[in-house]
Structure formats: C-alpha cells, structure tokens
Amino acid sequence: MAEKDSKKRKRKSEGAETPSKKTAISVTYLDDDALHPLLVSTPGLTAPSIPFQAYTKPRSSKHTGKTPQPNTHDILLHSSAHQRVDYTAAPSTTDQYLTHYLAVFDPATNKLQITPAHHLNLRSIPRKQAPIDEEAQKAQRATYTAQREDLGKAFGTKKAQKFIASRTDNAIDKDPKGKGKKSDVQDAILESMSVASTPQQQQKHSEQDDLLASKPIPRPNLSAENVEDVYTFDTLIPPSDARLIQVRDWQTAARANEPVVLGHRFPVFRLGAAAKSDEITKLKALRYIALLLAFHDSLTGGGRNGKKVPKKEALLKHLQPPGKEALWSEALIDSVRIRFASSASNHTEVPKWELEKLYTHICALTLYVDDWRTDTTAIREDLKMDAKQLGLYFAELGAKIVPPTERERADLGISKAQAGAMKFARLKLPLEFPKAGVGRRR
C-alpha cells in the first residue's frame, strides 16, 4: 500500500510544471499638443449619422491660438443636417471637477495608452418651423381651382360644364373694363350684409347640427356644392377599415368571367361592372356592404330592445364558414362589430338606435355605389324589409323615393307596369332632412 502511494507521489512530482509569470503591461500616458479625442454621451438619444461642426473656446486669454486641450479649452459640436431637429453636444456643468480619459489597449504588444479626452453631452432641439405664407397658399389654391375648372371644361360631364359656365357668367368682376368690378362701397355693403346675417345663419346651422346629431346617419357635408361630396367614401367607411378590405380576388374573377358566390342580391348584381371598370372604391364599398348585410343576418332576437350579437367564435363561424375562402379578415369583422354594437353592452347588443344606424349606412353605401340614384328593390330584399320602412331610412339621408323616369325605364328595358312597382332613391341638392324620422338619440 505504501509502495502505491509513493508511485502516485512520484508521478505527480514528475508531471508538475511551474506556473508561468504574468506578462507585464506597458502603460503610456499621452498628453502632447496634438488634438485630443472626444467622448460624447447620448442619454436618451440615438446618435445620428450626420456631420457636426466643431467650435472651440479657450478658458483664458493666454490659451488663445493654441491647440485645444481638455484642461484649457471648451469644445461644442453642432449640426443642422437633420430635416427637423438641431443637435448640440456641449460640456456638462457637472464635469468642471472631473477629468475624462480614453484608454486604448493593444493585446499584440501588451501596451496601454491613456490620454485625456473632452467629454460632451448630446442634446436635440426641434427646429422652429418657418412662418406660413398665407398669400402663397391662397395663390396656390387659386391655381389649383383654375386647373380643376380647366379639366372640368375639357373632360367634365355636361352638368359640370354647365355649372362652371354659369359660375363664370355670374361672377361680379367678369368685365375686364371694370364695369362689373366691385367698388369700395359694394364691399362695405356686402360686408355689412354678411355681418347682419351671421347670427341667423349661426342659429340655423346650430339647429341643423342638433337635428343631425340626433339622427343615426353618416355625418353629411352640408356645405357640399356637388352631391358626391355630401357623403364621402371616408365618411361611409373609416380609412382604417378601408385598408383592410381586399378586392383583388373579385377583380381577377370578374376579368376571367368566373362567378362570385355571395348571399345577397345587391352586391352580386353590381360586382361585375365595378370590377371590370377598376373602380376600387366602389368595389370596396360593395364588399363592405356584403359584410354589413352578413353581419345583420347574424344578429339574433328583435323587438323594441334591438338585436343581440353572437359571441365572437359564433360570429366568425357565421361570417367565415369553414371550408370556404374568407371574404373579410377577422380584424375587419371585429371593427364592424365595435362600430355598430353598443359600447354600453360591451358590444354584445345592437339597440334600436344602433340598428337604424346600420340600416342608414347600408342605404348610403348603396347610393354611393349607384352614383346617388339606386333601385331599392335588391337591397330591400336583402334586408327583408318593406318598401315604406326602407324609404324612411333613405329619407333620413336626405334622399327622395321616386319612380323611375322614362329614360331610366328605357335603359332598364321594363314596362310601365313594372316601373310602377319599382322605387328609386335619389340624392339631390339642396338636402332636406325630415324633423320626425326613424330614430332619435335621447
């Protein structure tokens, strides 16, 4: 046993090696008259990749003209290269009793060089915007107006050309010789007339605003000069929803003359013409109408308290049947639910006022798709609603229910008897809103 222990001790003594000594590091301190490095702190900022202009200031007159040193000069960096922000790097007030160094170690030669360095803090300041030139903006708007009128005269419809011509004929200073130009007296009279009529106009607008605020309709533009500007696309469909509506598959199917299967008559009858003419906004409006109709069909219950929204899983199953291509994204479906269901019920119910809001938005979208004159037959069948009730929703929008004209009857190729059973909703200016209508928010 002792022999084995002696052999182990012998092997350990033979294999042992003396540990090597650590290599010494050579330290060099550089503080000559050359330029010294800059240490820039960027608290809360991301340092931009832009050029900076350097400025130096000696701390006393005896250092004027000498190479800037950390202990003799202050350095400032400034840049206005960014489009909207100015950047400035300046010494910190807390650094007056501190000295900063920069150390560089070279592992190949085991040398460490230490040199004093300037320390700066980087800050950003938003640049002040130049004052708005109102006269230039007015001149630019006038130029755009003239360009629009020229385009309207050249390519506009007969109605648009007639409107432009009448506005030109009725202009006050149309006479280049000055006979039709306004004088100072006329300016004073017109100004006094506008001032005198302002309270009445304000009262009228206030009453009309209160009336429209109580109606479950899209917000109309009461100052619109053209019927297509009353209910704009962004008013009928929020831009966030419009970005989620995809129509490329409908365009591809229409160009290949392939059928598109939908559960409602109104979007089906108009899909082909809109897809082949590349009217993207109308296609998106049709797809949104199809979603609103499908959402309406998914609602349950009824009566005076409105309808109920199915649970999220059941709603998605109804609007995105398994095995079929999804027409609408889950985000778009959820946005419609939040838009038309009551927030008081956590968007699980559609009370009477919100339900009428859904109906008026569908009606307004049908007017948009059909250029503000629509046959109400298809949408009435889609909503399973009688003509009188549907007419009330169109009337809330300021539209009138009228029979088709002789020209429309000829275009449709129908008899007078058939035309008598049809009802057209037509939006015309000036708008007339009924004081007593389908719904009021109390």
Short mmCIF file of C-alpha atoms in Angstrom, two decimals:
data_model
loop_
_atom_site.label_atom_id
_atom_site.label_comp_id
_atom_site.label_asym_id
_atom_site.label_seq_id
_atom_site.Cartn_x
_atom_site.Cartn_y
_atom_site.Cartn_z
CA MET A 1 0.00 0.00 0.00
CA ALA A 2 2.87 2.33 0.86
CA GLU A 3 4.51 1.46 -2.44
CA LYS A 4 1.45 2.53 -4.43
CA ASP A 5 1.28 5.87 -2.58
CA SER A 6 4.96 6.53 -3.29
CA LYS A 7 4.39 5.85 -7.03
CA LYS A 8 1.45 8.30 -7.12
CA ARG A 9 3.52 10.98 -5.43
CA LYS A 10 6.35 10.35 -7.90
CA ARG A 11 4.05 10.68 -10.93
CA LYS A 12 2.57 13.90 -9.58
CA SER A 13 6.02 15.36 -8.96
CA GLU A 14 7.20 14.41 -12.45
CA GLY A 15 4.14 15.95 -14.20
CA ALA A 16 4.04 19.19 -12.24
CA GLU A 17 5.03 22.36 -14.06
CA THR A 18 6.00 25.73 -12.68
CA PRO A 19 3.24 28.30 -13.42
CA SER A 20 4.27 30.95 -15.91
CA LYS A 21 4.62 34.55 -14.79
CA LYS A 22 2.05 37.13 -15.96
CA THR A 23 3.20 39.30 -18.86
CA ALA A 24 3.79 42.90 -17.84
CA ILE A 25 1.63 45.61 -19.46
CA SER A 26 3.39 48.73 -20.65
CA VAL A 27 1.38 51.88 -19.78
CA THR A 28 1.98 55.09 -21.73
CA TYR A 29 0.44 58.46 -20.85
CA LEU A 30 -0.01 60.82 -23.80
CA ASP A 31 -0.68 64.48 -23.18
CA ASP A 32 1.07 66.31 -26.00
CA ASP A 33 -0.05 69.31 -28.05
CA ALA A 34 -1.94 67.19 -30.58
CA LEU A 35 -5.73 67.10 -30.82
CA HIS A 36 -7.39 65.02 -28.13
CA PRO A 37 -10.28 62.61 -28.61
CA LEU A 38 -13.93 63.42 -27.82
CA LEU A 39 -16.19 61.33 -25.60
CA VAL A 40 -19.86 62.09 -26.37
CA SER A 41 -22.63 60.82 -24.09
CA THR A 42 -26.09 60.46 -25.62
CA PRO A 43 -28.51 59.95 -22.71
CA GLY A 44 -31.97 59.13 -24.06
CA LEU A 45 -30.90 59.64 -27.67
CA THR A 46 -29.70 57.54 -30.57
CA ALA A 47 -26.64 59.21 -32.04
CA PRO A 48 -27.46 60.27 -35.63
CA SER A 49 -25.13 59.61 -38.56
CA ILE A 50 -24.81 63.25 -39.59
CA PRO A 51 -21.82 65.64 -39.83
CA PHE A 52 -21.12 68.03 -36.95
CA GLN A 53 -19.40 71.43 -36.93
CA ALA A 54 -16.85 71.90 -34.10
CA TYR A 55 -16.39 75.14 -32.14
CA THR A 56 -13.69 75.84 -29.50
CA LYS A 57 -13.39 78.48 -26.80
CA PRO A 58 -10.28 78.99 -24.62
CA ARG A 59 -10.94 79.23 -20.88
CA SER A 60 -8.45 82.11 -20.56
CA SER A 61 -6.80 84.55 -22.96
CA LYS A 62 -3.37 83.00 -22.50
CA HIS A 63 -4.55 79.86 -24.31
CA THR A 64 -5.85 81.73 -27.36
CA GLY A 65 -4.45 80.33 -30.61
CA LYS A 66 -3.17 77.16 -29.01
CA THR A 67 -4.26 73.60 -29.76
CA PRO A 68 -7.45 72.82 -27.78
CA GLN A 69 -6.70 70.74 -24.70
CA PRO A 70 -9.25 69.23 -22.27
CA ASN A 71 -7.92 71.39 -19.44
CA THR A 72 -7.59 74.64 -21.42
CA HIS A 73 -10.48 74.74 -23.94
CA ASP A 74 -14.20 74.06 -24.14
CA ILE A 75 -15.47 72.32 -27.27
CA LEU A 76 -19.00 72.41 -28.71
CA LEU A 77 -20.42 70.34 -31.59
CA HIS A 78 -23.47 71.45 -33.57
CA SER A 79 -25.37 70.07 -36.55
CA SER A 80 -28.40 71.26 -38.53
CA ALA A 81 -28.14 68.50 -41.13
CA HIS A 82 -31.32 66.81 -39.88
CA GLN A 83 -34.58 67.91 -41.52
CA ARG A 84 -36.45 68.85 -38.35
CA VAL A 85 -34.04 68.61 -35.39
CA ASP A 86 -30.89 70.51 -34.35
CA TYR A 87 -28.25 68.53 -32.43
CA THR A 88 -25.79 70.15 -29.99
CA ALA A 89 -23.05 68.45 -27.93
CA ALA A 90 -21.72 70.65 -25.13
CA PRO A 91 -19.72 70.15 -21.91
CA SER A 92 -21.76 69.28 -18.86
CA THR A 93 -21.77 71.61 -15.86
CA THR A 94 -21.01 68.61 -13.62
CA ASP A 95 -17.73 67.94 -15.44
CA GLN A 96 -15.87 71.00 -14.18
CA TYR A 97 -14.27 68.98 -11.36
CA LEU A 98 -13.84 65.79 -13.38
CA THR A 99 -11.17 64.67 -15.83
CA HIS A 100 -12.04 62.14 -18.50
CA TYR A 101 -9.54 59.78 -20.10
CA LEU A 102 -9.54 57.43 -23.05
CA ALA A 103 -7.55 54.19 -22.70
CA VAL A 104 -6.58 52.02 -25.69
CA PHE A 105 -5.10 48.56 -25.10
CA ASP A 106 -3.19 46.66 -27.80
CA PRO A 107 -3.17 42.90 -26.90
CA ALA A 108 -0.50 42.18 -29.52
CA THR A 109 2.10 44.38 -27.83
CA ASN A 110 0.55 44.49 -24.33
CA LYS A 111 0.66 48.28 -24.43
CA LEU A 112 -1.93 50.55 -22.84
CA GLN A 113 -2.13 54.18 -23.95
CA ILE A 114 -4.01 56.66 -21.82
CA THR A 115 -4.82 60.18 -22.97
CA PRO A 116 -7.06 62.95 -21.61
CA ALA A 117 -10.30 63.45 -23.56
CA HIS A 118 -13.01 66.07 -23.93
CA HIS A 119 -16.40 64.98 -22.59
CA LEU A 120 -19.65 66.27 -24.14
CA ASN A 121 -23.38 65.58 -23.71
CA LEU A 122 -25.53 65.39 -26.85
CA ARG A 123 -28.94 67.08 -26.85
CA SER A 124 -31.61 67.59 -29.54
CA ILE A 125 -33.88 70.60 -30.08
CA PRO A 126 -36.81 70.64 -32.57
CA ARG A 127 -36.23 73.31 -35.17
CA LYS A 128 -38.75 76.12 -35.36
CA GLN A 129 -40.95 75.95 -38.44
CA ALA A 130 -40.87 78.80 -40.88
CA PRO A 131 -43.96 81.06 -40.72
CA ILE A 132 -46.75 80.03 -43.06
CA ASP A 133 -47.01 82.22 -46.12
CA GLU A 134 -50.77 82.65 -46.33
CA GLU A 135 -50.59 84.69 -49.52
CA ALA A 136 -48.60 81.96 -51.24
CA GLN A 137 -51.11 79.36 -50.07
CA LYS A 138 -54.00 81.43 -51.42
CA ALA A 139 -52.23 81.80 -54.76
CA GLN A 140 -51.57 78.04 -54.83
CA ARG A 141 -55.22 77.27 -54.07
CA ALA A 142 -56.31 79.69 -56.78
CA THR A 143 -54.02 77.90 -59.23
CA TYR A 144 -55.48 74.51 -58.28
CA THR A 145 -59.02 75.88 -58.68
CA ALA A 146 -58.23 77.17 -62.15
CA GLN A 147 -56.71 73.82 -63.10
CA ARG A 148 -59.79 71.95 -61.86
CA GLU A 149 -62.05 74.26 -63.84
CA ASP A 150 -59.97 73.72 -66.99
CA LEU A 151 -60.19 69.95 -66.51
CA GLY A 152 -63.92 70.23 -65.91
CA LYS A 153 -64.42 72.24 -69.07
CA ALA A 154 -62.40 69.76 -71.12
CA PHE A 155 -63.44 66.39 -69.69
CA GLY A 156 -66.35 67.03 -67.31
CA THR A 157 -69.93 65.97 -67.79
CA LYS A 158 -72.44 68.30 -69.40
CA LYS A 159 -73.84 69.11 -65.97
CA ALA A 160 -70.37 70.01 -64.63
CA GLN A 161 -69.56 72.14 -67.68
CA LYS A 162 -72.88 73.95 -67.33
CA PHE A 163 -72.18 74.65 -63.67
CA ILE A 164 -68.70 76.06 -64.42
CA ALA A 165 -70.09 78.25 -67.21
CA SER A 166 -72.88 79.62 -65.00
CA ARG A 167 -70.45 80.42 -62.21
CA THR A 168 -68.22 82.27 -64.67
CA ASP A 169 -71.14 84.20 -66.15
CA ASN A 170 -72.40 85.25 -62.74
CA ALA A 171 -69.02 86.39 -61.43
CA ILE A 172 -69.00 90.01 -60.23
CA ASP A 173 -65.74 91.14 -61.78
CA LYS A 174 -66.03 89.36 -65.08
CA ASP A 175 -65.77 92.65 -67.03
CA PRO A 176 -62.09 93.44 -67.84
CA LYS A 177 -63.00 97.14 -68.34
CA GLY A 178 -64.05 97.46 -64.74
CA LYS A 179 -67.81 97.84 -65.20
CA GLY A 180 -68.50 94.66 -63.30
CA LYS A 181 -65.84 95.02 -60.63
CA LYS A 182 -66.73 95.61 -57.01
CA SER A 183 -66.24 99.11 -55.66
CA ASP A 184 -65.35 100.06 -52.10
CA VAL A 185 -68.99 100.92 -51.46
CA GLN A 186 -70.10 97.48 -52.70
CA ASP A 187 -67.50 95.83 -50.49
CA ALA A 188 -68.83 97.73 -47.47
CA ILE A 189 -72.44 96.82 -48.29
CA LEU A 190 -71.60 93.13 -48.80
CA GLU A 191 -69.60 93.07 -45.57
CA SER A 192 -72.46 94.64 -43.60
CA MET A 193 -74.91 92.19 -45.16
CA SER A 194 -72.75 89.23 -44.12
CA VAL A 195 -72.34 90.57 -40.60
CA ALA A 196 -76.06 91.22 -40.26
CA SER A 197 -76.95 87.71 -41.44
CA THR A 198 -74.38 85.94 -39.33
CA PRO A 199 -76.49 85.39 -36.17
CA GLN A 200 -79.39 83.99 -38.19
CA GLN A 201 -77.07 81.73 -40.14
CA GLN A 202 -75.40 80.57 -36.94
CA GLN A 203 -78.77 79.82 -35.36
CA LYS A 204 -79.89 77.92 -38.47
CA HIS A 205 -76.69 75.90 -38.60
CA SER A 206 -76.88 75.24 -34.87
CA GLU A 207 -80.43 73.91 -35.14
CA GLN A 208 -79.48 71.78 -38.13
CA ASP A 209 -76.40 70.44 -36.35
CA ASP A 210 -78.53 69.49 -33.34
CA LEU A 211 -81.02 67.77 -35.65
CA LEU A 212 -78.30 65.80 -37.48
CA ALA A 213 -76.56 64.87 -34.22
CA SER A 214 -79.72 63.10 -33.12
CA LYS A 215 -80.03 61.13 -36.35
CA PRO A 216 -78.47 57.66 -36.79
CA ILE A 217 -76.89 58.60 -40.13
CA PRO A 218 -73.40 59.24 -41.51
CA ARG A 219 -72.30 62.83 -40.97
CA PRO A 220 -73.24 64.79 -44.14
CA ASN A 221 -71.26 67.72 -45.54
CA LEU A 222 -73.86 70.49 -45.52
CA SER A 223 -71.60 72.89 -47.43
CA ALA A 224 -71.12 70.49 -50.36
CA GLU A 225 -71.71 72.00 -53.79
CA ASN A 226 -71.85 68.62 -55.52
CA VAL A 227 -73.99 65.68 -54.50
CA GLU A 228 -71.00 63.31 -54.46
CA ASP A 229 -69.37 65.43 -51.73
CA VAL A 230 -72.27 65.05 -49.27
CA TYR A 231 -71.33 61.55 -48.07
CA THR A 232 -67.69 60.90 -48.91
CA PHE A 233 -66.07 57.46 -49.02
CA ASP A 234 -64.10 58.15 -45.82
CA THR A 235 -67.34 59.12 -44.05
CA LEU A 236 -69.10 55.90 -45.04
CA ILE A 237 -66.13 53.59 -44.45
CA PRO A 238 -63.43 54.56 -41.91
CA PRO A 239 -59.96 54.67 -43.52
CA SER A 240 -58.73 52.03 -41.04
CA ASP A 241 -61.47 49.67 -42.30
CA ALA A 242 -60.94 50.56 -45.96
CA ARG A 243 -57.30 49.45 -45.72
CA LEU A 244 -58.47 46.01 -44.56
CA ILE A 245 -60.84 45.45 -47.49
CA GLN A 246 -59.28 43.31 -50.25
CA VAL A 247 -60.81 43.28 -53.74
CA ARG A 248 -58.10 41.74 -55.94
CA ASP A 249 -59.82 38.33 -55.93
CA TRP A 250 -63.05 39.90 -57.20
CA GLN A 251 -61.17 41.73 -59.95
CA THR A 252 -59.46 38.50 -61.05
CA ALA A 253 -62.74 36.56 -61.06
CA ALA A 254 -64.60 39.27 -62.99
CA ARG A 255 -61.93 39.53 -65.69
CA ALA A 256 -61.96 35.74 -66.09
CA ASN A 257 -65.81 35.75 -66.18
CA GLU A 258 -65.87 33.48 -63.15
CA PRO A 259 -68.88 33.62 -60.80
CA VAL A 260 -68.55 35.04 -57.31
CA VAL A 261 -70.85 33.39 -54.79
CA LEU A 262 -72.45 35.80 -52.34
CA GLY A 263 -75.54 35.54 -50.20
CA HIS A 264 -77.10 38.89 -51.14
CA ARG A 265 -78.51 40.33 -54.33
CA PHE A 266 -77.30 43.93 -54.24
CA PRO A 267 -73.51 43.29 -54.23
CA VAL A 268 -73.83 40.38 -56.69
CA PHE A 269 -75.69 42.41 -59.32
CA ARG A 270 -73.11 45.23 -59.30
CA LEU A 271 -69.87 43.36 -58.73
CA GLY A 272 -69.03 42.53 -62.34
CA ALA A 273 -69.36 46.04 -63.75
CA ALA A 274 -67.40 47.63 -60.90
CA ALA A 275 -64.60 45.01 -61.07
CA LYS A 276 -64.14 45.28 -64.84
CA SER A 277 -64.01 49.09 -64.72
CA ASP A 278 -61.37 49.03 -61.94
CA GLU A 279 -63.45 51.27 -59.65
CA ILE A 280 -61.58 50.30 -56.49
CA THR A 281 -63.58 52.46 -54.07
CA LYS A 282 -66.87 51.10 -55.39
CA LEU A 283 -65.56 47.56 -55.14
CA LYS A 284 -64.53 48.18 -51.55
CA ALA A 285 -67.94 49.71 -50.86
CA LEU A 286 -69.63 46.61 -52.31
CA ARG A 287 -67.50 44.30 -50.18
CA TYR A 288 -68.26 46.39 -47.11
CA ILE A 289 -71.99 46.27 -47.93
CA ALA A 290 -71.75 42.48 -48.22
CA LEU A 291 -70.10 42.38 -44.78
CA LEU A 292 -72.75 44.64 -43.21
CA LEU A 293 -75.53 42.50 -44.68
CA ALA A 294 -73.89 39.32 -43.42
CA PHE A 295 -73.37 40.94 -40.01
CA HIS A 296 -77.06 41.93 -39.98
CA ASP A 297 -78.10 38.35 -40.82
CA SER A 298 -76.01 37.05 -37.90
CA LEU A 299 -77.89 39.16 -35.34
CA THR A 300 -80.46 37.38 -33.22
CA GLY A 301 -83.55 38.45 -31.29
CA GLY A 302 -85.50 41.58 -32.08
CA GLY A 303 -88.31 43.72 -30.79
CA ARG A 304 -88.10 47.05 -29.02
CA ASN A 305 -84.72 46.33 -27.44
CA GLY A 306 -82.91 45.71 -30.73
CA LYS A 307 -80.85 42.65 -31.52
CA LYS A 308 -78.01 40.67 -29.97
CA VAL A 309 -74.56 39.99 -31.42
CA PRO A 310 -73.40 36.36 -31.33
CA LYS A 311 -70.30 35.50 -29.36
CA LYS A 312 -67.03 36.10 -31.18
CA GLU A 313 -66.49 32.46 -32.12
CA ALA A 314 -70.06 32.08 -33.43
CA LEU A 315 -69.85 35.39 -35.31
CA LEU A 316 -66.60 34.41 -37.03
CA LYS A 317 -68.05 31.00 -37.89
CA HIS A 318 -71.07 32.68 -39.49
CA LEU A 319 -69.02 35.23 -41.46
CA GLN A 320 -66.10 32.88 -42.23
CA PRO A 321 -67.73 29.46 -42.86
CA PRO A 322 -65.27 26.54 -42.59
CA GLY A 323 -64.13 25.22 -45.95
CA LYS A 324 -64.84 28.49 -47.78
CA GLU A 325 -62.49 31.30 -48.66
CA ALA A 326 -62.74 34.13 -46.13
CA LEU A 327 -64.13 37.32 -47.66
CA TRP A 328 -63.22 39.52 -44.69
CA SER A 329 -60.39 39.49 -42.19
CA GLU A 330 -61.02 38.91 -38.51
CA ALA A 331 -59.82 42.46 -37.75
CA LEU A 332 -62.37 43.95 -40.17
CA ILE A 333 -65.22 41.87 -38.72
CA ASP A 334 -64.30 42.95 -35.20
CA SER A 335 -64.15 46.59 -36.30
CA VAL A 336 -67.69 46.37 -37.72
CA ARG A 337 -68.92 44.77 -34.50
CA ILE A 338 -67.40 47.56 -32.41
CA ARG A 339 -68.70 50.25 -34.77
CA PHE A 340 -72.36 49.19 -34.82
CA ALA A 341 -72.84 47.42 -31.48
CA SER A 342 -73.43 49.40 -28.30
CA SER A 343 -70.38 50.07 -26.12
CA ALA A 344 -72.68 50.09 -23.06
CA SER A 345 -73.26 46.35 -23.57
CA ASN A 346 -69.57 45.66 -24.26
CA HIS A 347 -70.51 45.39 -27.95
CA THR A 348 -72.77 42.39 -27.42
CA GLU A 349 -76.04 44.13 -28.33
CA VAL A 350 -77.32 46.32 -31.17
CA PRO A 351 -80.08 48.51 -29.70
CA LYS A 352 -82.73 50.20 -31.83
CA TRP A 353 -80.73 53.40 -32.48
CA GLU A 354 -77.55 51.50 -33.44
CA LEU A 355 -79.60 49.13 -35.62
CA GLU A 356 -81.05 52.09 -37.51
CA LYS A 357 -77.51 53.45 -37.83
CA LEU A 358 -76.58 50.16 -39.51
CA TYR A 359 -79.53 50.47 -41.92
CA THR A 360 -78.78 54.08 -42.89
CA HIS A 361 -75.11 53.31 -43.52
CA ILE A 362 -76.09 50.42 -45.80
CA CYS A 363 -78.50 52.70 -47.67
CA ALA A 364 -75.87 55.45 -48.00
CA LEU A 365 -73.37 52.93 -49.38
CA THR A 366 -75.90 51.75 -52.00
CA LEU A 367 -76.32 55.37 -53.11
CA TYR A 368 -72.52 55.72 -53.32
CA VAL A 369 -72.17 52.59 -55.46
CA ASP A 370 -75.02 53.60 -57.82
CA ASP A 371 -73.89 57.23 -58.26
CA TRP A 372 -76.50 58.61 -55.83
CA ARG A 373 -79.51 57.07 -57.63
CA THR A 374 -80.28 53.49 -56.73
CA ASP A 375 -83.02 50.96 -57.31
CA THR A 376 -84.14 49.93 -53.83
CA THR A 377 -85.55 46.53 -54.86
CA ALA A 378 -82.42 44.41 -54.29
CA ILE A 379 -81.38 46.00 -51.00
CA ARG A 380 -84.99 45.80 -49.72
CA GLU A 381 -85.00 42.05 -50.38
CA ASP A 382 -81.56 41.66 -48.80
CA LEU A 383 -82.73 43.39 -45.62
CA LYS A 384 -86.15 41.64 -45.70
CA MET A 385 -87.82 45.00 -45.20
CA ASP A 386 -90.98 46.55 -46.65
CA ALA A 387 -90.69 49.47 -49.07
CA LYS A 388 -92.24 52.01 -46.68
CA GLN A 389 -89.78 51.32 -43.86
CA LEU A 390 -86.77 51.32 -46.20
CA GLY A 391 -87.97 54.62 -47.68
CA LEU A 392 -87.77 56.17 -44.22
CA TYR A 393 -84.08 55.29 -43.94
CA PHE A 394 -83.31 56.84 -47.33
CA ALA A 395 -85.32 59.92 -46.33
CA GLU A 396 -83.16 60.25 -43.20
CA LEU A 397 -80.17 60.62 -45.53
CA GLY A 398 -81.88 63.44 -47.43
CA ALA A 399 -82.78 61.22 -50.42
CA LYS A 400 -86.18 61.11 -52.07
CA ILE A 401 -88.03 57.97 -53.13
CA VAL A 402 -89.33 58.43 -56.68
CA PRO A 403 -90.44 56.12 -59.52
CA PRO A 404 -88.01 55.62 -62.41
CA THR A 405 -88.06 58.21 -65.15
CA GLU A 406 -88.92 57.36 -68.75
CA ARG A 407 -85.25 57.33 -69.66
CA GLU A 408 -84.40 55.01 -66.76
CA ARG A 409 -87.32 52.77 -67.73
CA ALA A 410 -85.99 52.60 -71.30
CA ASP A 411 -82.46 51.85 -70.07
CA LEU A 412 -83.76 49.05 -67.88
CA GLY A 413 -85.99 47.70 -70.64
CA ILE A 414 -89.08 47.37 -68.44
CA SER A 415 -92.74 48.16 -68.98
CA LYS A 416 -94.71 50.94 -67.30
CA ALA A 417 -96.42 48.39 -65.09
CA GLN A 418 -93.07 47.04 -63.93
CA ALA A 419 -91.73 50.57 -63.43
CA GLY A 420 -94.72 51.38 -61.24
CA ALA A 421 -93.69 48.69 -58.78
CA MET A 422 -90.08 49.94 -58.63
CA LYS A 423 -88.81 52.67 -56.33
CA PHE A 424 -85.64 54.69 -56.84
CA ALA A 425 -83.82 56.56 -54.10
CA ARG A 426 -82.23 59.73 -55.42
CA LEU A 427 -79.97 62.21 -53.55
CA LYS A 428 -80.29 65.80 -54.72
CA LEU A 429 -79.17 69.21 -53.58
CA PRO A 430 -80.32 71.03 -51.55
CA LEU A 431 -80.72 68.36 -48.91
CA GLU A 432 -83.98 68.11 -46.99
CA PHE A 433 -83.96 66.19 -43.73
CA PRO A 434 -87.22 65.20 -42.03
CA LYS A 435 -87.61 66.52 -38.47
CA ALA A 436 -89.53 63.40 -37.47
CA GLY A 437 -87.81 60.25 -38.58
CA VAL A 438 -86.95 56.68 -37.73
CA GLY A 439 -84.73 57.28 -34.74
CA ARG A 440 -83.61 59.89 -32.23
CA ARG A 441 -80.93 59.65 -29.57
CA ARG A 442 -82.36 60.99 -26.35
#
